[in-house]
PDB file of C-alpha atoms in Angstrom:
ATOM      1  CA  ASP D 498       2.312 -36.505 -52.695  1.00  0.00           C
ATOM      2  CA  ILE D 499       2.627 -39.480 -55.038  1.00  0.00           C
ATOM      3  CA  GLN D 500       4.495 -38.507 -58.188  1.00  0.00           C
ATOM      4  CA  MET D 501       3.716 -40.277 -61.465  1.00  0.00           C
ATOM      5  CA  THR D 502       6.393 -40.519 -64.149  1.00  0.00           C
ATOM      6  CA  GLN D 503       5.309 -41.615 -67.600  1.00  0.00           C
ATOM      7  CA  SER D 504       7.503 -42.902 -70.378  1.00  0.00           C
ATOM      8  CA  PRO D 505       8.021 -42.358 -73.177  1.00  0.00           C
ATOM      9  CA  SER D 506       6.843 -38.762 -73.520  1.00  0.00           C
ATOM     10  CA  SER D 507       6.048 -39.429 -77.160  1.00  0.00           C
ATOM     11  CA  VAL D 508       6.011 -42.383 -79.502  1.00  0.00           C
ATOM     12  CA  SER D 509       5.416 -42.868 -83.196  1.00  0.00           C
ATOM     13  CA  ALA D 510       4.099 -46.184 -84.478  1.00  0.00           C
ATOM     14  CA  SER D 511       2.278 -47.684 -87.427  1.00  0.00           C
ATOM     15  CA  VAL D 512      -1.144 -49.209 -87.862  1.00  0.00           C
ATOM     16  CA  GLY D 513      -1.070 -52.760 -86.551  1.00  0.00           C
ATOM     17  CA  ASP D 514       1.877 -52.171 -84.204  1.00  0.00           C
ATOM     18  CA  ARG D 515       1.886 -52.903 -80.484  1.00  0.00           C
ATOM     19  CA  VAL D 516       2.727 -50.032 -78.139  1.00  0.00           C
ATOM     20  CA  THR D 517       3.429 -50.022 -74.413  1.00  0.00           C
ATOM     21  CA  ILE D 518       3.346 -46.955 -72.172  1.00  0.00           C
ATOM     22  CA  THR D 519       4.715 -47.087 -68.643  1.00  0.00           C
ATOM     23  CA  CYS D 520       3.834 -45.131 -65.540  1.00  0.00           C
ATOM     24  CA  ARG D 521       5.971 -45.324 -62.404  1.00  0.00           C
ATOM     25  CA  ALA D 522       4.724 -44.134 -59.023  1.00  0.00           C
ATOM     26  CA  THR D 523       6.951 -42.905 -56.219  1.00  0.00           C
ATOM     27  CA  GLN D 524       5.262 -45.374 -53.863  1.00  0.00           C
ATOM     28  CA  ASP D 525       3.142 -48.485 -54.062  1.00  0.00           C
ATOM     29  CA  ILE D 526      -0.353 -47.541 -55.272  1.00  0.00           C
ATOM     30  CA  SER D 527      -1.742 -51.089 -55.053  1.00  0.00           C
ATOM     31  CA  SER D 528      -3.309 -50.966 -58.530  1.00  0.00           C
ATOM     32  CA  TRP D 529      -5.171 -47.750 -57.746  1.00  0.00           C
ATOM     33  CA  LEU D 530      -4.424 -46.392 -61.182  1.00  0.00           C
ATOM     34  CA  ALA D 531      -6.372 -45.134 -64.165  1.00  0.00           C
ATOM     35  CA  TRP D 532      -5.456 -44.555 -67.787  1.00  0.00           C
ATOM     36  CA  TYR D 533      -7.073 -41.831 -69.867  1.00  0.00           C
ATOM     37  CA  GLN D 534      -7.053 -41.062 -73.572  1.00  0.00           C
ATOM     38  CA  GLN D 535      -7.233 -37.446 -74.673  1.00  0.00           C
ATOM     39  CA  LYS D 536      -7.747 -36.406 -78.263  1.00  0.00           C
ATOM     40  CA  ALA D 537      -7.011 -32.905 -79.454  1.00  0.00           C
ATOM     41  CA  GLY D 538      -9.476 -30.363 -78.116  1.00  0.00           C
ATOM     42  CA  LYS D 539     -11.400 -32.957 -76.109  1.00  0.00           C
ATOM     43  CA  ALA D 540     -11.672 -33.938 -72.479  1.00  0.00           C
ATOM     44  CA  PRO D 541      -9.818 -37.004 -71.239  1.00  0.00           C
ATOM     45  CA  LYS D 542     -11.715 -40.264 -71.526  1.00  0.00           C
ATOM     46  CA  LEU D 543     -11.377 -43.060 -68.981  1.00  0.00           C
ATOM     47  CA  LEU D 544      -9.937 -46.199 -70.597  1.00  0.00           C
ATOM     48  CA  ILE D 545      -8.789 -48.391 -67.724  1.00  0.00           C
ATOM     49  CA  TYR D 546      -9.255 -48.305 -63.966  1.00  0.00           C
ATOM     50  CA  GLY D 547      -7.932 -50.432 -61.174  1.00  0.00           C
ATOM     51  CA  ALA D 548      -4.788 -50.715 -63.323  1.00  0.00           C
ATOM     52  CA  SER D 549      -6.281 -53.454 -65.498  1.00  0.00           C
ATOM     53  CA  THR D 550     -10.093 -53.195 -65.754  1.00  0.00           C
ATOM     54  CA  LEU D 551     -11.363 -51.982 -69.096  1.00  0.00           C
ATOM     55  CA  GLN D 552     -14.027 -49.282 -68.945  1.00  0.00           C
ATOM     56  CA  SER D 553     -17.260 -50.239 -70.680  1.00  0.00           C
ATOM     57  CA  GLY D 554     -17.126 -49.616 -74.414  1.00  0.00           C
ATOM     58  CA  VAL D 555     -13.333 -49.485 -74.666  1.00  0.00           C
ATOM     59  CA  PRO D 556     -11.918 -51.773 -77.378  1.00  0.00           C
ATOM     60  CA  SER D 557     -10.236 -54.936 -76.177  1.00  0.00           C
ATOM     61  CA  ARG D 558      -6.958 -54.006 -77.899  1.00  0.00           C
ATOM     62  CA  PHE D 559      -6.353 -51.795 -74.832  1.00  0.00           C
ATOM     63  CA  SER D 560      -5.035 -53.534 -71.737  1.00  0.00           C
ATOM     64  CA  GLY D 561      -3.348 -52.580 -68.495  1.00  0.00           C
ATOM     65  CA  SER D 562      -1.226 -54.222 -65.853  1.00  0.00           C
ATOM     66  CA  ALA D 563       0.538 -53.346 -62.639  1.00  0.00           C
ATOM     67  CA  SER D 564       3.530 -54.616 -60.731  1.00  0.00           C
ATOM     68  CA  GLY D 565       4.623 -52.799 -57.590  1.00  0.00           C
ATOM     69  CA  THR D 566       5.068 -49.175 -58.458  1.00  0.00           C
ATOM     70  CA  ASP D 567       5.028 -49.747 -62.217  1.00  0.00           C
ATOM     71  CA  CYS D 568       1.922 -49.771 -64.401  1.00  0.00           C
ATOM     72  CA  THR D 569       1.687 -50.314 -68.115  1.00  0.00           C
ATOM     73  CA  LEU D 570      -0.843 -49.532 -70.800  1.00  0.00           C
ATOM     74  CA  THR D 571      -0.592 -51.705 -73.896  1.00  0.00           C
ATOM     75  CA  ILE D 572      -2.329 -51.090 -77.165  1.00  0.00           C
ATOM     76  CA  SER D 573      -2.138 -54.079 -79.436  1.00  0.00           C
ATOM     77  CA  SER D 574      -2.768 -53.720 -83.154  1.00  0.00           C
ATOM     78  CA  LEU D 575      -2.830 -49.915 -83.312  1.00  0.00           C
ATOM     79  CA  GLN D 576      -5.640 -48.247 -85.197  1.00  0.00           C
ATOM     80  CA  PRO D 577      -5.603 -44.746 -86.735  1.00  0.00           C
ATOM     81  CA  GLU D 578      -8.147 -43.542 -84.167  1.00  0.00           C
ATOM     82  CA  ASP D 579      -5.736 -44.384 -81.322  1.00  0.00           C
ATOM     83  CA  SER D 580      -3.704 -41.281 -82.124  1.00  0.00           C
ATOM     84  CA  ALA D 581      -4.001 -39.271 -78.893  1.00  0.00           C
ATOM     85  CA  THR D 582      -2.250 -38.363 -75.670  1.00  0.00           C
ATOM     86  CA  TYR D 583      -2.461 -40.909 -72.866  1.00  0.00           C
ATOM     87  CA  TYR D 584      -2.303 -40.072 -69.161  1.00  0.00           C
ATOM     88  CA  CYS D 585      -2.043 -42.172 -66.054  1.00  0.00           C
ATOM     89  CA  GLN D 586      -3.560 -41.061 -62.745  1.00  0.00           C
ATOM     90  CA  GLU D 587      -2.994 -42.429 -59.279  1.00  0.00           C
ATOM     91  CA  ALA D 588      -6.202 -42.882 -57.337  1.00  0.00           C
ATOM     92  CA  GLN D 589      -4.918 -44.142 -54.018  1.00  0.00           C
ATOM     93  CA  SER D 590      -4.611 -40.939 -52.042  1.00  0.00           C
ATOM     94  CA  PHE D 591      -5.094 -37.190 -52.124  1.00  0.00           C
ATOM     95  CA  PRO D 592      -3.831 -35.152 -53.806  1.00  0.00           C
ATOM     96  CA  LEU D 593      -4.713 -37.131 -56.903  1.00  0.00           C
ATOM     97  CA  THR D 594      -1.903 -36.805 -59.430  1.00  0.00           C
ATOM     98  CA  PHE D 595      -1.456 -37.437 -63.134  1.00  0.00           C
ATOM     99  CA  GLY D 596       1.475 -38.435 -65.265  1.00  0.00           C
ATOM    100  CA  GLN D 597       2.782 -35.866 -67.699  1.00  0.00           C
ATOM    101  CA  GLY D 598       1.312 -37.676 -70.696  1.00  0.00           C
ATOM    102  CA  THR D 599       2.484 -39.741 -73.647  1.00  0.00           C
ATOM    103  CA  ARG D 600       1.729 -38.484 -77.106  1.00  0.00           C
ATOM    104  CA  LEU D 601       1.036 -41.335 -79.531  1.00  0.00           C
ATOM    105  CA  GLU D 602       1.363 -40.587 -83.221  1.00  0.00           C
ATOM    106  CA  ILE D 603       0.141 -43.136 -85.698  1.00  0.00           C
TER     107      ILE D 603
ATOM    108  CA  GLN C   3     -26.278 -41.180 -68.286  1.00  0.00           C
ATOM    109  CA  LEU C   4     -24.545 -38.346 -66.489  1.00  0.00           C
ATOM    110  CA  GLN C   5     -23.496 -35.294 -68.471  1.00  0.00           C
ATOM    111  CA  LEU C   6     -21.514 -32.359 -67.135  1.00  0.00           C
ATOM    112  CA  GLN C   7     -21.121 -28.879 -68.565  1.00  0.00           C
ATOM    113  CA  GLU C   8     -18.816 -26.122 -67.333  1.00  0.00           C
ATOM    114  CA  SER C   9     -19.758 -22.464 -67.557  1.00  0.00           C
ATOM    115  CA  GLY C  10     -18.246 -19.167 -66.503  1.00  0.00           C
ATOM    116  CA  PRO C  11     -16.116 -16.252 -67.681  1.00  0.00           C
ATOM    117  CA  GLY C  12     -13.361 -17.032 -70.124  1.00  0.00           C
ATOM    118  CA  LEU C  13     -11.299 -14.064 -68.997  1.00  0.00           C
ATOM    119  CA  VAL C  14     -10.416 -13.108 -65.438  1.00  0.00           C
ATOM    120  CA  LYS C  15      -8.192 -10.291 -64.274  1.00  0.00           C
ATOM    121  CA  SER C  16      -5.129 -10.985 -62.229  1.00  0.00           C
ATOM    122  CA  SER C  17      -5.729 -10.914 -58.432  1.00  0.00           C
ATOM    123  CA  GLU C  18      -9.475 -11.457 -58.877  1.00  0.00           C
ATOM    124  CA  THR C  19     -11.571 -14.577 -58.311  1.00  0.00           C
ATOM    125  CA  LEU C  20     -12.158 -17.239 -60.926  1.00  0.00           C
ATOM    126  CA  SER C  21     -15.670 -18.644 -60.627  1.00  0.00           C
ATOM    127  CA  LEU C  22     -16.941 -21.600 -62.607  1.00  0.00           C
ATOM    128  CA  THR C  23     -20.089 -23.691 -62.423  1.00  0.00           C
ATOM    129  CA  CYS C  24     -20.665 -27.271 -63.496  1.00  0.00           C
ATOM    130  CA  THR C  25     -24.228 -28.166 -64.401  1.00  0.00           C
ATOM    131  CA  VAL C  26     -25.072 -31.841 -64.106  1.00  0.00           C
ATOM    132  CA  SER C  27     -27.787 -33.578 -66.098  1.00  0.00           C
ATOM    133  CA  GLY C  28     -28.905 -37.180 -66.100  1.00  0.00           C
ATOM    134  CA  GLY C  29     -28.753 -37.547 -62.328  1.00  0.00           C
ATOM    135  CA  SER C  30     -28.784 -35.671 -59.042  1.00  0.00           C
ATOM    136  CA  ILE C  31     -25.569 -34.355 -57.517  1.00  0.00           C
ATOM    137  CA  SER C  32     -26.871 -35.443 -54.137  1.00  0.00           C
ATOM    138  CA  ARG C  33     -27.116 -39.095 -55.140  1.00  0.00           C
ATOM    139  CA  ARG C  34     -25.285 -41.379 -52.779  1.00  0.00           C
ATOM    140  CA  ASN C  35     -21.696 -42.353 -53.442  1.00  0.00           C
ATOM    141  CA  TYR C  36     -21.086 -39.849 -56.243  1.00  0.00           C
ATOM    142  CA  TYR C  37     -18.234 -37.396 -55.932  1.00  0.00           C
ATOM    143  CA  TRP C  38     -17.831 -34.286 -58.054  1.00  0.00           C
ATOM    144  CA  GLY C  39     -14.498 -32.762 -58.912  1.00  0.00           C
ATOM    145  CA  TRP C  40     -12.531 -30.096 -60.726  1.00  0.00           C
ATOM    146  CA  ILE C  41      -9.370 -30.699 -62.742  1.00  0.00           C
ATOM    147  CA  ARG C  42      -7.411 -28.209 -64.776  1.00  0.00           C
ATOM    148  CA  GLN C  43      -4.978 -28.529 -67.642  1.00  0.00           C
ATOM    149  CA  SER C  44      -2.317 -26.018 -68.553  1.00  0.00           C
ATOM    150  CA  PRO C  45       0.572 -26.391 -70.983  1.00  0.00           C
ATOM    151  CA  GLY C  46       3.101 -25.910 -68.227  1.00  0.00           C
ATOM    152  CA  LYS C  47       1.699 -28.262 -65.593  1.00  0.00           C
ATOM    153  CA  GLY C  48      -0.360 -30.848 -67.440  1.00  0.00           C
ATOM    154  CA  LEU C  49      -3.404 -32.217 -65.657  1.00  0.00           C
ATOM    155  CA  GLU C  50      -3.853 -31.031 -62.084  1.00  0.00           C
ATOM    156  CA  TRP C  51      -6.560 -32.142 -59.672  1.00  0.00           C
ATOM    157  CA  ILE C  52      -8.023 -29.125 -57.898  1.00  0.00           C
ATOM    158  CA  GLY C  53     -10.474 -30.723 -55.539  1.00  0.00           C
ATOM    159  CA  SER C  54     -13.635 -32.754 -55.046  1.00  0.00           C
ATOM    160  CA  ILE C  55     -16.910 -32.530 -53.160  1.00  0.00           C
ATOM    161  CA  TYR C  56     -19.244 -35.180 -51.870  1.00  0.00           C
ATOM    162  CA  TYR C  57     -22.790 -34.061 -51.207  1.00  0.00           C
ATOM    163  CA  SER C  58     -24.970 -36.706 -49.648  1.00  0.00           C
ATOM    164  CA  GLY C  59     -28.029 -34.612 -48.961  1.00  0.00           C
ATOM    165  CA  SER C  60     -26.836 -33.151 -45.675  1.00  0.00           C
ATOM    166  CA  THR C  61     -26.601 -29.421 -45.194  1.00  0.00           C
ATOM    167  CA  TYR C  62     -23.041 -29.315 -46.402  1.00  0.00           C
ATOM    168  CA  GLY C  63     -20.729 -31.538 -48.366  1.00  0.00           C
ATOM    169  CA  SER C  64     -17.350 -33.012 -47.628  1.00  0.00           C
ATOM    170  CA  THR C  65     -14.605 -31.330 -49.602  1.00  0.00           C
ATOM    171  CA  TYR C  66     -11.114 -32.431 -50.521  1.00  0.00           C
ATOM    172  CA  TYR C  67      -8.584 -29.984 -51.922  1.00  0.00           C
ATOM    173  CA  ASN C  68      -5.163 -30.148 -53.483  1.00  0.00           C
ATOM    174  CA  PRO C  69      -2.818 -28.748 -50.816  1.00  0.00           C
ATOM    175  CA  SER C  70      -1.064 -26.687 -53.489  1.00  0.00           C
ATOM    176  CA  LEU C  71      -4.293 -24.715 -54.045  1.00  0.00           C
ATOM    177  CA  LYS C  72      -6.147 -25.223 -50.784  1.00  0.00           C
ATOM    178  CA  SER C  73      -5.591 -21.707 -49.445  1.00  0.00           C
ATOM    179  CA  ARG C  74      -7.316 -20.195 -52.511  1.00  0.00           C
ATOM    180  CA  VAL C  75      -9.990 -22.749 -53.446  1.00  0.00           C
ATOM    181  CA  THR C  76     -13.587 -23.305 -52.457  1.00  0.00           C
ATOM    182  CA  ILE C  77     -15.812 -25.961 -54.019  1.00  0.00           C
ATOM    183  CA  SER C  78     -19.509 -25.869 -53.188  1.00  0.00           C
ATOM    184  CA  ALA C  79     -22.756 -27.416 -54.360  1.00  0.00           C
ATOM    185  CA  ASP C  80     -26.248 -26.114 -55.098  1.00  0.00           C
ATOM    186  CA  THR C  81     -28.636 -29.046 -55.122  1.00  0.00           C
ATOM    187  CA  SER C  82     -31.604 -26.871 -56.140  1.00  0.00           C
ATOM    188  CA  LYS C  83     -29.850 -26.154 -59.430  1.00  0.00           C
ATOM    189  CA  ASN C  84     -28.037 -29.502 -59.632  1.00  0.00           C
ATOM    190  CA  GLN C  85     -24.747 -27.660 -59.914  1.00  0.00           C
ATOM    191  CA  PHE C  86     -21.424 -27.506 -58.176  1.00  0.00           C
ATOM    192  CA  SER C  87     -19.007 -24.624 -58.337  1.00  0.00           C
ATOM    193  CA  LEU C  88     -15.353 -23.674 -58.160  1.00  0.00           C
ATOM    194  CA  ASN C  89     -14.011 -20.438 -56.734  1.00  0.00           C
ATOM    195  CA  LEU C  90     -10.292 -19.773 -57.079  1.00  0.00           C
ATOM    196  CA  ARG C  91      -9.149 -16.567 -55.415  1.00  0.00           C
ATOM    197  CA  SER C  92      -6.214 -14.241 -56.138  1.00  0.00           C
ATOM    198  CA  VAL C  93      -5.513 -15.666 -59.567  1.00  0.00           C
ATOM    199  CA  THR C  94      -2.326 -15.091 -61.526  1.00  0.00           C
ATOM    200  CA  ALA C  95      -1.241 -15.930 -65.062  1.00  0.00           C
ATOM    201  CA  THR C  96      -0.231 -19.413 -63.889  1.00  0.00           C
ATOM    202  CA  ASP C  97      -3.919 -20.171 -63.289  1.00  0.00           C
ATOM    203  CA  THR C  98      -4.608 -19.862 -67.006  1.00  0.00           C
ATOM    204  CA  ALA C  99      -5.841 -23.305 -68.046  1.00  0.00           C
ATOM    205  CA  VAL C 100      -8.673 -25.391 -69.374  1.00  0.00           C
ATOM    206  CA  TYR C 101     -10.875 -26.244 -66.418  1.00  0.00           C
ATOM    207  CA  TYR C 102     -12.819 -29.496 -66.380  1.00  0.00           C
ATOM    208  CA  CYS C 103     -15.503 -30.770 -64.068  1.00  0.00           C
ATOM    209  CA  ALA C 104     -15.878 -34.505 -63.670  1.00  0.00           C
ATOM    210  CA  THR C 105     -17.441 -37.132 -61.475  1.00  0.00           C
ATOM    211  CA  TYR C 106     -16.589 -40.470 -59.976  1.00  0.00           C
ATOM    212  CA  TYR C 107     -18.470 -43.176 -58.142  1.00  0.00           C
ATOM    213  CA  GLY C 108     -17.658 -44.294 -54.652  1.00  0.00           C
ATOM    214  CA  ALA C 109     -14.213 -43.548 -53.303  1.00  0.00           C
ATOM    215  CA  THR C 110     -12.571 -44.833 -56.463  1.00  0.00           C
ATOM    216  CA  ASN C 111     -11.224 -41.466 -57.641  1.00  0.00           C
ATOM    217  CA  TYR C 112     -11.509 -42.539 -61.285  1.00  0.00           C
ATOM    218  CA  PHE C 113     -13.010 -39.632 -63.230  1.00  0.00           C
ATOM    219  CA  ASP C 114     -15.794 -40.532 -65.633  1.00  0.00           C
ATOM    220  CA  PRO C 115     -17.416 -38.723 -67.286  1.00  0.00           C
ATOM    221  CA  TRP C 116     -15.820 -35.312 -67.766  1.00  0.00           C
ATOM    222  CA  GLY C 117     -17.307 -32.072 -68.978  1.00  0.00           C
ATOM    223  CA  GLN C 118     -16.021 -30.669 -72.249  1.00  0.00           C
ATOM    224  CA  GLY C 119     -13.816 -28.145 -70.447  1.00  0.00           C
ATOM    225  CA  THR C 120     -13.678 -24.380 -70.497  1.00  0.00           C
ATOM    226  CA  LEU C 121     -10.645 -22.204 -71.138  1.00  0.00           C
ATOM    227  CA  VAL C 122      -9.993 -19.519 -68.568  1.00  0.00           C
ATOM    228  CA  THR C 123      -7.354 -16.918 -69.298  1.00  0.00           C
ATOM    229  CA  VAL C 124      -5.974 -14.705 -66.565  1.00  0.00           C
ATOM    230  CA  SER C 125      -4.926 -11.308 -67.822  1.00  0.00           C
ATOM    231  CA  SER C 126      -3.219  -8.396 -66.187  1.00  0.00           C
TER     232      SER C 126
END
């Protein structure tokens, strides 16, 4: 199984700040990675797929990148509504696995 | 636009079978290249993929299960009701979680959209 390790587990930032969340896979996943945003009491929402492609309707302040086994989610110019937990998910092979989540407090 | 909705008992007794159904609206579950899956979320284990099914209109669908649950899980589809279902046998307290159904297009394995989720508690 591919294990996904996210860091940090939580982060606190202010409106207008830039935040980066990292996900490291135990093997090369060739950009087969998704990022999800989950707000309290809601289902996860797909933000980015293919490591760097923005899902339709997602604000452009969200961006993703990948390099080898490392993937990053960057949120530039944080907004109050970005307060949520963010998860990465590898999509290369079964069993599909998720990172443990990063809680972002604004 | 696809919409998914989970339904089923919110309380299941230990050692019994957890059964959930996902009703799909806005499109047929037998449409080509769409996969349908179950994911659960518990405080102790985070998000865990349970399995997926691909139903292309043949008499049965292709299923893919998480090896950690494979011996207890069955995912099936009912095209007449536009639903797919999850059966998880011999449950214990560790199966207590919010269960989500979700879909993805092609073999991308990127889940979108998700159902709202349903909490299932396993009690003794």
